[in-house]
Coordinates of N, CA and C in Angstrom, one line a residue:
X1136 N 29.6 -48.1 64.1 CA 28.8 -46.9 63.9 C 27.3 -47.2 64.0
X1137 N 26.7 -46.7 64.8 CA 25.2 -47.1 64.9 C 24.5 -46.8 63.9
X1138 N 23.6 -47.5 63.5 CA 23.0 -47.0 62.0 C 21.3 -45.9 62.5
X1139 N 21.3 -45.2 61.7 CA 20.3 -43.7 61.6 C 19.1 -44.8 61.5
X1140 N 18.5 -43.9 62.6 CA 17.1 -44.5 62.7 C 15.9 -43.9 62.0
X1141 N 14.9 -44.8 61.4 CA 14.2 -43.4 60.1 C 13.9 -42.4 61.4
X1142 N 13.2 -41.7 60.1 CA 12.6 -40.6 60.7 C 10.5 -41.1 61.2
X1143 N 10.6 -40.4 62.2 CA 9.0 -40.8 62.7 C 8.5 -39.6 61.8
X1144 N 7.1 -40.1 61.2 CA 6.1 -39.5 60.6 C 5.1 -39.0 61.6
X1145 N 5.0 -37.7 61.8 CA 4.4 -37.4 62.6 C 2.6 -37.5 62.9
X1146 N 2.1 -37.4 61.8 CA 0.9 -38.0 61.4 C 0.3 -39.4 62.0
X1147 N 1.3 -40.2 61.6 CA 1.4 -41.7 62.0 C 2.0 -41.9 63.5
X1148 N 2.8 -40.9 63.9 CA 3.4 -41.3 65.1 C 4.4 -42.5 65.4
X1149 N 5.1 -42.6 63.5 CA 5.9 -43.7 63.8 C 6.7 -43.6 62.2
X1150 N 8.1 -44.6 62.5 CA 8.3 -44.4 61.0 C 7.6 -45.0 60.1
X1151 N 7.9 -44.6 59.0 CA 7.1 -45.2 58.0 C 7.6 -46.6 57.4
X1152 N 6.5 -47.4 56.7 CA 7.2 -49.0 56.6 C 7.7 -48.2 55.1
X1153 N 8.3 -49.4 54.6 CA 8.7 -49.4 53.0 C 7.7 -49.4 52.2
X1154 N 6.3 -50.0 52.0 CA 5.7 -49.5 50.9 C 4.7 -48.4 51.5
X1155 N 4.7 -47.9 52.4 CA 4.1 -46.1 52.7 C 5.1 -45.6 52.2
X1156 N 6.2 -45.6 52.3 CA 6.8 -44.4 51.9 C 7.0 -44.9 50.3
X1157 N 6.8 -46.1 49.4 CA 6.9 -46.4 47.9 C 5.7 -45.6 48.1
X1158 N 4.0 -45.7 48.9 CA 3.1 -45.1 48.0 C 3.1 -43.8 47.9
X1159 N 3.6 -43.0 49.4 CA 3.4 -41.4 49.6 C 4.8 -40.7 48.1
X1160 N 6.1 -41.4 47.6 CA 6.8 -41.3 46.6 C 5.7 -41.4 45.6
X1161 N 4.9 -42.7 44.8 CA 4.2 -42.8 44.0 C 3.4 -41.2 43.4
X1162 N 2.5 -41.1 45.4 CA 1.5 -40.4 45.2 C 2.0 -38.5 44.7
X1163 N 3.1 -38.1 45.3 CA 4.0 -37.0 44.7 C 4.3 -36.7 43.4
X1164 N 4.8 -38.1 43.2 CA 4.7 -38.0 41.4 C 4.0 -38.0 40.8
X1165 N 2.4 -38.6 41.5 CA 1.2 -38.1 40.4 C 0.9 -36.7 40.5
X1166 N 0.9 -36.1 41.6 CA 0.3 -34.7 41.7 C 1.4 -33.9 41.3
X1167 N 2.8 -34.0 40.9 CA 3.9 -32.9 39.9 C 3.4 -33.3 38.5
X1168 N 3.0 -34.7 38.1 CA 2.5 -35.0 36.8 C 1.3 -34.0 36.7
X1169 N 0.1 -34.1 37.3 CA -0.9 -33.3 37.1 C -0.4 -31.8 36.8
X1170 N 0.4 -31.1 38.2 CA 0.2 -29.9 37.8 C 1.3 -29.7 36.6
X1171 N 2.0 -30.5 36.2 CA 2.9 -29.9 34.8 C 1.6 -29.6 33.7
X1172 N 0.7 -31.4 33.5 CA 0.1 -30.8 32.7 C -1.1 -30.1 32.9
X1173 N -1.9 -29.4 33.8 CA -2.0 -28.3 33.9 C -1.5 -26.9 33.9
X1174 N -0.4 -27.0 34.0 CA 0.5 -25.9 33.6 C 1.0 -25.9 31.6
X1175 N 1.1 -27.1 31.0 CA 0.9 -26.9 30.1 C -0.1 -26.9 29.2
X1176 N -1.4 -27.3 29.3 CA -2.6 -27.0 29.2 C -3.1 -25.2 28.9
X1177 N -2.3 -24.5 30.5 CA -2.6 -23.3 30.6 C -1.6 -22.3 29.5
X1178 N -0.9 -23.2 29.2 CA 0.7 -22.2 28.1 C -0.2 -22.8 26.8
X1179 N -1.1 -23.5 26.8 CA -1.3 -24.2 25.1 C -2.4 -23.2 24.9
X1180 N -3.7 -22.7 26.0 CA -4.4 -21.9 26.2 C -4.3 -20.7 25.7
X1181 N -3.0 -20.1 26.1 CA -2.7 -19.2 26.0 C -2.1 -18.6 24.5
X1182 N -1.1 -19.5 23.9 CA -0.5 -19.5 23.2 C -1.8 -19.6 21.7
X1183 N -2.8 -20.4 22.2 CA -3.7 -19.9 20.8 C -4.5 -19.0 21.0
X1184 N -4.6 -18.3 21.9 CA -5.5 -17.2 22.4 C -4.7 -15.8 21.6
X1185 N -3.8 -16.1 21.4 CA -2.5 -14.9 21.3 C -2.5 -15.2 19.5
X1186 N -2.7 -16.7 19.0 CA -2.5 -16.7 17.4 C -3.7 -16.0 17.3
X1187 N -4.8 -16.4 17.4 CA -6.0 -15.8 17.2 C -6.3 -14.3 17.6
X1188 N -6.0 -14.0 18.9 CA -5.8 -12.4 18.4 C -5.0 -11.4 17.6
X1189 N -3.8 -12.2 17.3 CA -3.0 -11.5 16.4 C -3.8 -11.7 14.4
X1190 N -4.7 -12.9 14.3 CA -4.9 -12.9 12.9 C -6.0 -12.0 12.9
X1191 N -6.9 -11.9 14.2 CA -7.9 -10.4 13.6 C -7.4 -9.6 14.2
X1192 N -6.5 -8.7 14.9 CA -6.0 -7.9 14.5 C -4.9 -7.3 13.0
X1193 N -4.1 -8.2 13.1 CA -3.5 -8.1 11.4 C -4.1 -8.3 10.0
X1194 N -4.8 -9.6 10.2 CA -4.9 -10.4 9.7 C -6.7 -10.1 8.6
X1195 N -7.5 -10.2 9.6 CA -8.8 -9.9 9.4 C -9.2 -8.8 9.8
X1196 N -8.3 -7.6 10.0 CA -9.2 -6.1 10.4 C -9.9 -5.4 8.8
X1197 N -10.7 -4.8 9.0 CA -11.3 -4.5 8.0 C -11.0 -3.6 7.1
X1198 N -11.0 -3.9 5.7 CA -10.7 -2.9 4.7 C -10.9 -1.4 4.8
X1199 N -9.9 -0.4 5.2 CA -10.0 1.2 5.0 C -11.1 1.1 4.0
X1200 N -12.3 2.1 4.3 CA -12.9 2.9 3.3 C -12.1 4.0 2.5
X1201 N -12.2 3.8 1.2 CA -11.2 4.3 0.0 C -11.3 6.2 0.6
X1202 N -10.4 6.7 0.2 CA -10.4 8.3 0.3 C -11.5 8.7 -0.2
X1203 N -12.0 10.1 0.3 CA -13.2 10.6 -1.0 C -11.9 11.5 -1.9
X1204 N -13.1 11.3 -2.9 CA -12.0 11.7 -4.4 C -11.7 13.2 -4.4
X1205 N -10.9 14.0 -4.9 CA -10.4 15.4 -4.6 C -10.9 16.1 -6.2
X1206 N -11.9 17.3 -5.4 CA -12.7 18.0 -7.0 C -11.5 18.7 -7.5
X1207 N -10.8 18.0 -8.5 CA -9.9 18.7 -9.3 C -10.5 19.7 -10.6
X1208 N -11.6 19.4 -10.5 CA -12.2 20.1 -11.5 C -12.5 21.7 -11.0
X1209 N -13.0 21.8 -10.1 CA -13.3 23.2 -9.1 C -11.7 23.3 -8.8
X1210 N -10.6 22.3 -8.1 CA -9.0 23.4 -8.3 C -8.8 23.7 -9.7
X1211 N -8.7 23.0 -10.4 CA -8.5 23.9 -11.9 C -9.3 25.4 -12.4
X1212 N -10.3 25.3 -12.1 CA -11.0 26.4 -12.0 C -10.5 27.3 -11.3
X1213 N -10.0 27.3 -10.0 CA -9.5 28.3 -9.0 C -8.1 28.6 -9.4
X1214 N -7.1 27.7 -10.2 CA -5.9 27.8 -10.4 C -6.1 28.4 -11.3
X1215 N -7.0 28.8 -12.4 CA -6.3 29.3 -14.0 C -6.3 30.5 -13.7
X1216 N -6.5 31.1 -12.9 CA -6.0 32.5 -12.6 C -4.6 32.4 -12.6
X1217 N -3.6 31.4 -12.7 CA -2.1 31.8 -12.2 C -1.6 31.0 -13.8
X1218 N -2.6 31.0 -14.7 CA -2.2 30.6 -16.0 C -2.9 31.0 -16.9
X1219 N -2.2 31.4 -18.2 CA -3.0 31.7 -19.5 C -2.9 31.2 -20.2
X1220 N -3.0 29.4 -20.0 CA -3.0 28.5 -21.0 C -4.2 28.0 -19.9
X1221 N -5.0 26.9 -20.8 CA -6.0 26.4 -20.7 C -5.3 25.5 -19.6
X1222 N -5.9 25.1 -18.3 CA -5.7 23.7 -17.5 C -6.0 22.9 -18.1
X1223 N -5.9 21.5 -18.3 CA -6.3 20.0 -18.5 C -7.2 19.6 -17.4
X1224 N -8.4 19.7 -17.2 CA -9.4 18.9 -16.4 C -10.9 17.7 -16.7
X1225 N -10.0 16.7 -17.5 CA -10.6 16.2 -18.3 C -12.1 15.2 -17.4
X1226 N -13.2 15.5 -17.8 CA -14.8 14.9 -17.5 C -14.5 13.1 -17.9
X1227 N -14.4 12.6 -16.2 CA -14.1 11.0 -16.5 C -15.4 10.6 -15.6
X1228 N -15.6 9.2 -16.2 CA -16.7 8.2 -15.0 C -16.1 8.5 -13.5
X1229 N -17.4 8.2 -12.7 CA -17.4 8.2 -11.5 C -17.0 7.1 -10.8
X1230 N -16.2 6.1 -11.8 CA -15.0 4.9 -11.4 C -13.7 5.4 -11.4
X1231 N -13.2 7.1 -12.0 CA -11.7 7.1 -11.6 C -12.1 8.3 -10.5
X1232 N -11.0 8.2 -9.5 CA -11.0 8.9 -8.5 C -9.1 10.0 -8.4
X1233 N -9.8 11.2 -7.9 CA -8.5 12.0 -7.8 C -8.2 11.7 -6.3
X1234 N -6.6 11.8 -6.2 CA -6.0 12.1 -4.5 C -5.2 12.9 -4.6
X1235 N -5.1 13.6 -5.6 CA -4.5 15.3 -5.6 C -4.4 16.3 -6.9
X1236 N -4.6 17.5 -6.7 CA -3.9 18.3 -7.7 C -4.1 19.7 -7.1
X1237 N -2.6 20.1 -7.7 CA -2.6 21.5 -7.5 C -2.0 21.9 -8.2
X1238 N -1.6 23.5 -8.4 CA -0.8 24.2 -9.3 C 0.8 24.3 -8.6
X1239 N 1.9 24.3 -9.4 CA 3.1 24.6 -8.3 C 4.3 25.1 -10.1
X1240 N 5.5 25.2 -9.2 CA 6.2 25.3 -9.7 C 7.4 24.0 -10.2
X1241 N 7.6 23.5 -11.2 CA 8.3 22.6 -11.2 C 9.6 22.8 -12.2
X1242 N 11.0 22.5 -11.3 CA 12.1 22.5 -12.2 C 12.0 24.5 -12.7
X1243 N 11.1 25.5 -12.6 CA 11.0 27.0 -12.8 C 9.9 26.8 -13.5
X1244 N 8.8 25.4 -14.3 CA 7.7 25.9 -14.7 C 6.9 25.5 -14.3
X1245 N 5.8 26.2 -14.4 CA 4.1 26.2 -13.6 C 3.4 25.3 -14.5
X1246 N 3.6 23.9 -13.4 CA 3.0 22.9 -13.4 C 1.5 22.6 -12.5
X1247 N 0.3 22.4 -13.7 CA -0.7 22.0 -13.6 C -0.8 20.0 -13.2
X1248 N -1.2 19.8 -12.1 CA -0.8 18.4 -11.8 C -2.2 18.1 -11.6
X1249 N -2.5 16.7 -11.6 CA -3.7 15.9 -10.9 C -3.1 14.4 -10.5
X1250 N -3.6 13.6 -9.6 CA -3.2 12.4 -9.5 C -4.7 11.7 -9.5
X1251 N -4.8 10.4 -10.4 CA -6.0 9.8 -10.8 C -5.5 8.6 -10.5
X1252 N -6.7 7.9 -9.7 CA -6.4 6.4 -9.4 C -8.0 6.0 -10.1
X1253 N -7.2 5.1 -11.1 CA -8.4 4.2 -11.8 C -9.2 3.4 -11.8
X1254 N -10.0 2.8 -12.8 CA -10.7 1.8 -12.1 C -10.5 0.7 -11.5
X1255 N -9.1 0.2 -12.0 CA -8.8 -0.9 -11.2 C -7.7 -0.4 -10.5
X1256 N -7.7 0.6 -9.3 CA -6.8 1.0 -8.7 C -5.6 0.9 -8.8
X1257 N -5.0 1.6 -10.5 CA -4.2 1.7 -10.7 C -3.9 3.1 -10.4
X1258 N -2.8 4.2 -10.4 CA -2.3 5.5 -10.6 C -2.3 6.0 -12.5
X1259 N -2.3 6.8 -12.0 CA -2.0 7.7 -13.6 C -1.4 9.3 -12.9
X1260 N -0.4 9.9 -13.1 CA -0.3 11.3 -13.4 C -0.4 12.2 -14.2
X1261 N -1.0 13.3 -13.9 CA -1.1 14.3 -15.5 C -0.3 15.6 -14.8
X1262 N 0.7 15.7 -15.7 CA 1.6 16.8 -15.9 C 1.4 18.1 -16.8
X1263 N 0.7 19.4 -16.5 CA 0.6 19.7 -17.5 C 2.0 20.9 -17.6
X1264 N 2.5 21.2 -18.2 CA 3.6 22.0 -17.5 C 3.6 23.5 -19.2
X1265 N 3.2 24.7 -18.1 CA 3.3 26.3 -18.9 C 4.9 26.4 -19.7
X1266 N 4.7 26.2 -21.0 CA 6.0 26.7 -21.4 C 7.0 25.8 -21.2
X1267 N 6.6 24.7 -20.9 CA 7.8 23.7 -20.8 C 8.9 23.5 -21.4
X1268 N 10.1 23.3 -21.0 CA 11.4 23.2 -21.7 C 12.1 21.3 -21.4
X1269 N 12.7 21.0 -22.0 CA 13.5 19.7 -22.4 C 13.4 19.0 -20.9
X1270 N 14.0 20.1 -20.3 CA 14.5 19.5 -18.8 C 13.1 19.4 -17.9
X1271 N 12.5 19.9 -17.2 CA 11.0 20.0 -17.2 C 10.6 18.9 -17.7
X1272 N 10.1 18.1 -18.9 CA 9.8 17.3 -19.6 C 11.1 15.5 -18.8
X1273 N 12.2 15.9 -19.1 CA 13.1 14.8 -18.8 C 12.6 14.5 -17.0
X1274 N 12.2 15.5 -16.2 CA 12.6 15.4 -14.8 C 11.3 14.9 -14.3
X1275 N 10.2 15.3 -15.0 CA 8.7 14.3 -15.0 C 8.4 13.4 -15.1
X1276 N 9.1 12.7 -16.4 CA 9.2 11.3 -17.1 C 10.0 10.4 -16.3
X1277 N 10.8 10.9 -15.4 CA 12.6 10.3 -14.6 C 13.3 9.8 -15.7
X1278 N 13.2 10.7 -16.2 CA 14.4 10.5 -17.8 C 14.1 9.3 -17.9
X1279 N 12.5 8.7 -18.6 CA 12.9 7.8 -19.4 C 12.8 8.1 -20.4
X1280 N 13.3 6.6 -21.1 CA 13.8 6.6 -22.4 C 12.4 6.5 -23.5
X1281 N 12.2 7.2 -24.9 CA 11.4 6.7 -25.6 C 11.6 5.6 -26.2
X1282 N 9.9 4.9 -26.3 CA 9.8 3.7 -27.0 C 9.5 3.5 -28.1
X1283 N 8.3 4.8 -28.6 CA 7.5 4.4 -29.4 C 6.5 5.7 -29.5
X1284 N 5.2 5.8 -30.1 CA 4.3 6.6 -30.1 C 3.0 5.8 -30.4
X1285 N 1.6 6.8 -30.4 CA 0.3 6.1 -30.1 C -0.2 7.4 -30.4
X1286 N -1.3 7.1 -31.5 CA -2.4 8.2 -31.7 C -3.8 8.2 -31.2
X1287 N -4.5 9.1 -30.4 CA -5.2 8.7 -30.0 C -6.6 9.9 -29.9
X1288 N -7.1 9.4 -30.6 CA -8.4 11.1 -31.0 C -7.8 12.0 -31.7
X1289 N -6.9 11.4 -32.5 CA -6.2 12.2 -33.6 C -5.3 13.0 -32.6
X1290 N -4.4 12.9 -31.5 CA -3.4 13.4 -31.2 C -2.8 12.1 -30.6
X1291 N -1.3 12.7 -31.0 CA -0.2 11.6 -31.3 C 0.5 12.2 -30.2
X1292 N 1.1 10.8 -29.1 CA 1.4 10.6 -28.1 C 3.0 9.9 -28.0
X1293 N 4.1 10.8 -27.9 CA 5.4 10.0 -27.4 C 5.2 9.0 -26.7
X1294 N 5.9 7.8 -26.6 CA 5.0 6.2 -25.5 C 7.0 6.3 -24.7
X1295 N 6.4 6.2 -23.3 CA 7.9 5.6 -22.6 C 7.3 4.6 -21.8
X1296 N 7.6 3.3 -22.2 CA 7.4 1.9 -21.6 C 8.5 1.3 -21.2
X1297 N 8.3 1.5 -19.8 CA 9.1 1.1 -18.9 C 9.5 0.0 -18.0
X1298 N 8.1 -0.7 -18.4 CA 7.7 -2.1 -18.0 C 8.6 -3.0 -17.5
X1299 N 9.5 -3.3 -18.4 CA 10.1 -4.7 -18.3 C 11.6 -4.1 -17.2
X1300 N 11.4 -3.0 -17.2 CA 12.8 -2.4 -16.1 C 12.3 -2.9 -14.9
X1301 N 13.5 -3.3 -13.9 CA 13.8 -3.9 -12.7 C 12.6 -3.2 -11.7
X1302 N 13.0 -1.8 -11.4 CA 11.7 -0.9 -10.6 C 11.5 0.2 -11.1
X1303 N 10.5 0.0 -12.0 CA 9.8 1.6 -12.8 C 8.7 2.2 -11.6
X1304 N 8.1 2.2 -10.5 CA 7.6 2.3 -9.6 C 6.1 2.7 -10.6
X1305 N 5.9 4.6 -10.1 CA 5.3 4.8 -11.1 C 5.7 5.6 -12.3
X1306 N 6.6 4.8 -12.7 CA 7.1 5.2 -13.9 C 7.1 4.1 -15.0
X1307 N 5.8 3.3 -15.2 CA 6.0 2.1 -15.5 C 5.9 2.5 -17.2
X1308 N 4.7 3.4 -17.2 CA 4.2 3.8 -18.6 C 4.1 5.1 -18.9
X1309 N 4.5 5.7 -19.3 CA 4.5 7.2 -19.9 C 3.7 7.7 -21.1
X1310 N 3.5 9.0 -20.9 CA 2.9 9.5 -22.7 C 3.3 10.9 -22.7
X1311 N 3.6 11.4 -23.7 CA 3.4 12.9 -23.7 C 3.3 13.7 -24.9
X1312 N 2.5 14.5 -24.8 CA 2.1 15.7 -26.2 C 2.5 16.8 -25.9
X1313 N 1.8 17.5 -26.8 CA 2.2 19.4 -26.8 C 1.2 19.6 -26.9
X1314 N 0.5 20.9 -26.8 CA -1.2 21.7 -27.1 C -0.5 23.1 -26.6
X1315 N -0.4 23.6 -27.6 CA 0.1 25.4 -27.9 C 1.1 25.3 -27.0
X1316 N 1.0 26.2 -25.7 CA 2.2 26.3 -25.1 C 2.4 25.3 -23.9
X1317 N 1.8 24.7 -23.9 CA 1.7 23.5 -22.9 C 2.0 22.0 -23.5
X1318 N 2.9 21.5 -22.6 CA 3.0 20.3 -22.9 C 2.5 19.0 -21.6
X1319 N 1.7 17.7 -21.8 CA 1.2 17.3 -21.2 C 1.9 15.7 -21.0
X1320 N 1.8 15.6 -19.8 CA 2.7 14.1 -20.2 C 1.6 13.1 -18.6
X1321 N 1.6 12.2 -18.8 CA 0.9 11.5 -18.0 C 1.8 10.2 -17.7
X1322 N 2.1 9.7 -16.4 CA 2.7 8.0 -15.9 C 2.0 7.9 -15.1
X1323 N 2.2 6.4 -15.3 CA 2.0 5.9 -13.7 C 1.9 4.3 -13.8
X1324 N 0.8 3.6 -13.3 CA 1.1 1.9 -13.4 C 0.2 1.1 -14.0
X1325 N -0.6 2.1 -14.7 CA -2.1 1.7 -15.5 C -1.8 0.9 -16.5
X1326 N -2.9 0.2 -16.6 CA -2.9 -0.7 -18.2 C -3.3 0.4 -19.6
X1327 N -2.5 -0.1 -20.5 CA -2.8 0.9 -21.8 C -4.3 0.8 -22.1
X1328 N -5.1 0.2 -21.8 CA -6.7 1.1 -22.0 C -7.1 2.1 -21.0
X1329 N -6.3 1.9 -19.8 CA -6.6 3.1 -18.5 C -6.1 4.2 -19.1
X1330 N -4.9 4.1 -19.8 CA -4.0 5.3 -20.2 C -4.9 6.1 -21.4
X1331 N -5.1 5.0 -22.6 CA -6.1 5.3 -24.0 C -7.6 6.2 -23.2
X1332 N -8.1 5.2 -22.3 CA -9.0 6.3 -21.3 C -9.1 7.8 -21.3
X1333 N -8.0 8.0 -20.7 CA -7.7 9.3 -19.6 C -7.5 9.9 -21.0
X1334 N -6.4 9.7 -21.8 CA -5.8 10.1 -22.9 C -6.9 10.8 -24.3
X1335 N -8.5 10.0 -24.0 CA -9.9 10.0 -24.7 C -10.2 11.2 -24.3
X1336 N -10.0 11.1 -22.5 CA -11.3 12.1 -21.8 C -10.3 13.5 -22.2
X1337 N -8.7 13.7 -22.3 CA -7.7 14.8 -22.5 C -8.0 15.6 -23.8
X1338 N -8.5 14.5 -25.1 CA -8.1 15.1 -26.2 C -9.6 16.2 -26.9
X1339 N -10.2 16.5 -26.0 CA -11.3 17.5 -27.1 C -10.7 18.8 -26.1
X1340 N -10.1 18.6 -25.3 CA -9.5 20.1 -24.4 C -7.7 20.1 -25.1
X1341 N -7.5 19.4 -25.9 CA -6.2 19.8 -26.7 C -5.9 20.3 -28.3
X1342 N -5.3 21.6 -28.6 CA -5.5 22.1 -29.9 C -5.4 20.8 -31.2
X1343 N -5.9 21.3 -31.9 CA -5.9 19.8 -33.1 C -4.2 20.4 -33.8
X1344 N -3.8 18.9 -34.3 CA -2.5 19.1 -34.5 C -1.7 20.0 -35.5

């Protein structure tokens, strides 16, 4: 069998000896070396270009400016027409802020509501509810349980502390009184001087006991 004759390199016009074709082998494998690592160079480029736009986008975008606060004082004014009990619109610093209140119906009674986020951006609710009955009162609180009570400007406050339960949301802390035909009950996730607070600014707009 006749043995295969190299191949002629056309360039050269001849075959190639043994160490041209070791160097032009050599030289191939440096230029796949190069372009790998420029190809991973370009994925390493890439790949922190992509962490870094993801941490200011998620990461570092800038704090929402807070809501403007909701004049519950002017809806209370506009709502007592749909009531002949006094609303609750108790005069607080310009550190607690409202994000709602309206008049409605709740459970069949005409519920006076506000939602107050405090100074350390806690929640509080005020419930004031016309004529309130047992159930009305249980469906506000989410049936919790009483703890205890708290006097406070000389009106004395049922306490439902709910704290140490698995998820009281905002039902962590509760209060609630009576004032003629209204009864008033306040939750949410405040610390008991936020609550003593609100409970200060409530008590010269509630009948003495």
């Amino acid at each position: 069998m006749t043995p295969k004759e190299p191949a002629i390199v056309a360039e050269l016009g001849r075959p190639e000896t043994a160490d041209e074709t070791a160097q032009r082998k050599a030289e191939n494998s440096r230029k796949h070396r190069a372009n790998q690592t420029a190809l991973n160079l370009v994925g390493a480029t890439v790949a922190s270009l992509a962490i870094v736009a993801f941490l200011i986008i998620v990461v570092v975008r800038p704090t929402p400016a807070p809501a403007e606060s909701i004049d519950y004082i002017t809806i209370a004014s506009q709502a007592q027409v749909n009531s002949d009990q006094p609303l609750v619109a108790p005069v607080l610093p310009d550190t607690w802020a409202a994000n709602d209140a309206r008049f409605e119906s709740r459970s069949q009674v005409p519920t006076w509501y506000i939602g107050f986020v405090t100074p350390k951006t806690q929640f509080i609710a005020l419930n004031q509810g016309i004529g309130a009955n047992p159930t009305w009162q249980a469906a506000v609180l989410d049936n919790a349980t009483e703890t205890g009570s708290v006097t406070i400007e000389g009106v004395t406050w049922t306490v439902f502390d709910q704290r140490d339960s698995a998820s009281p949301g905002n039902f962590a802390y509760s209060m609630a009184t009576t004032s003629g035909d209204s009864t008033i009950v306040l939750h949410g996730t405040a610390s008991d001087s936020e609550f003593e607070a609100l409970a200060t600014a409530i008590s010269p707009e509630l009948d003495a006991p």
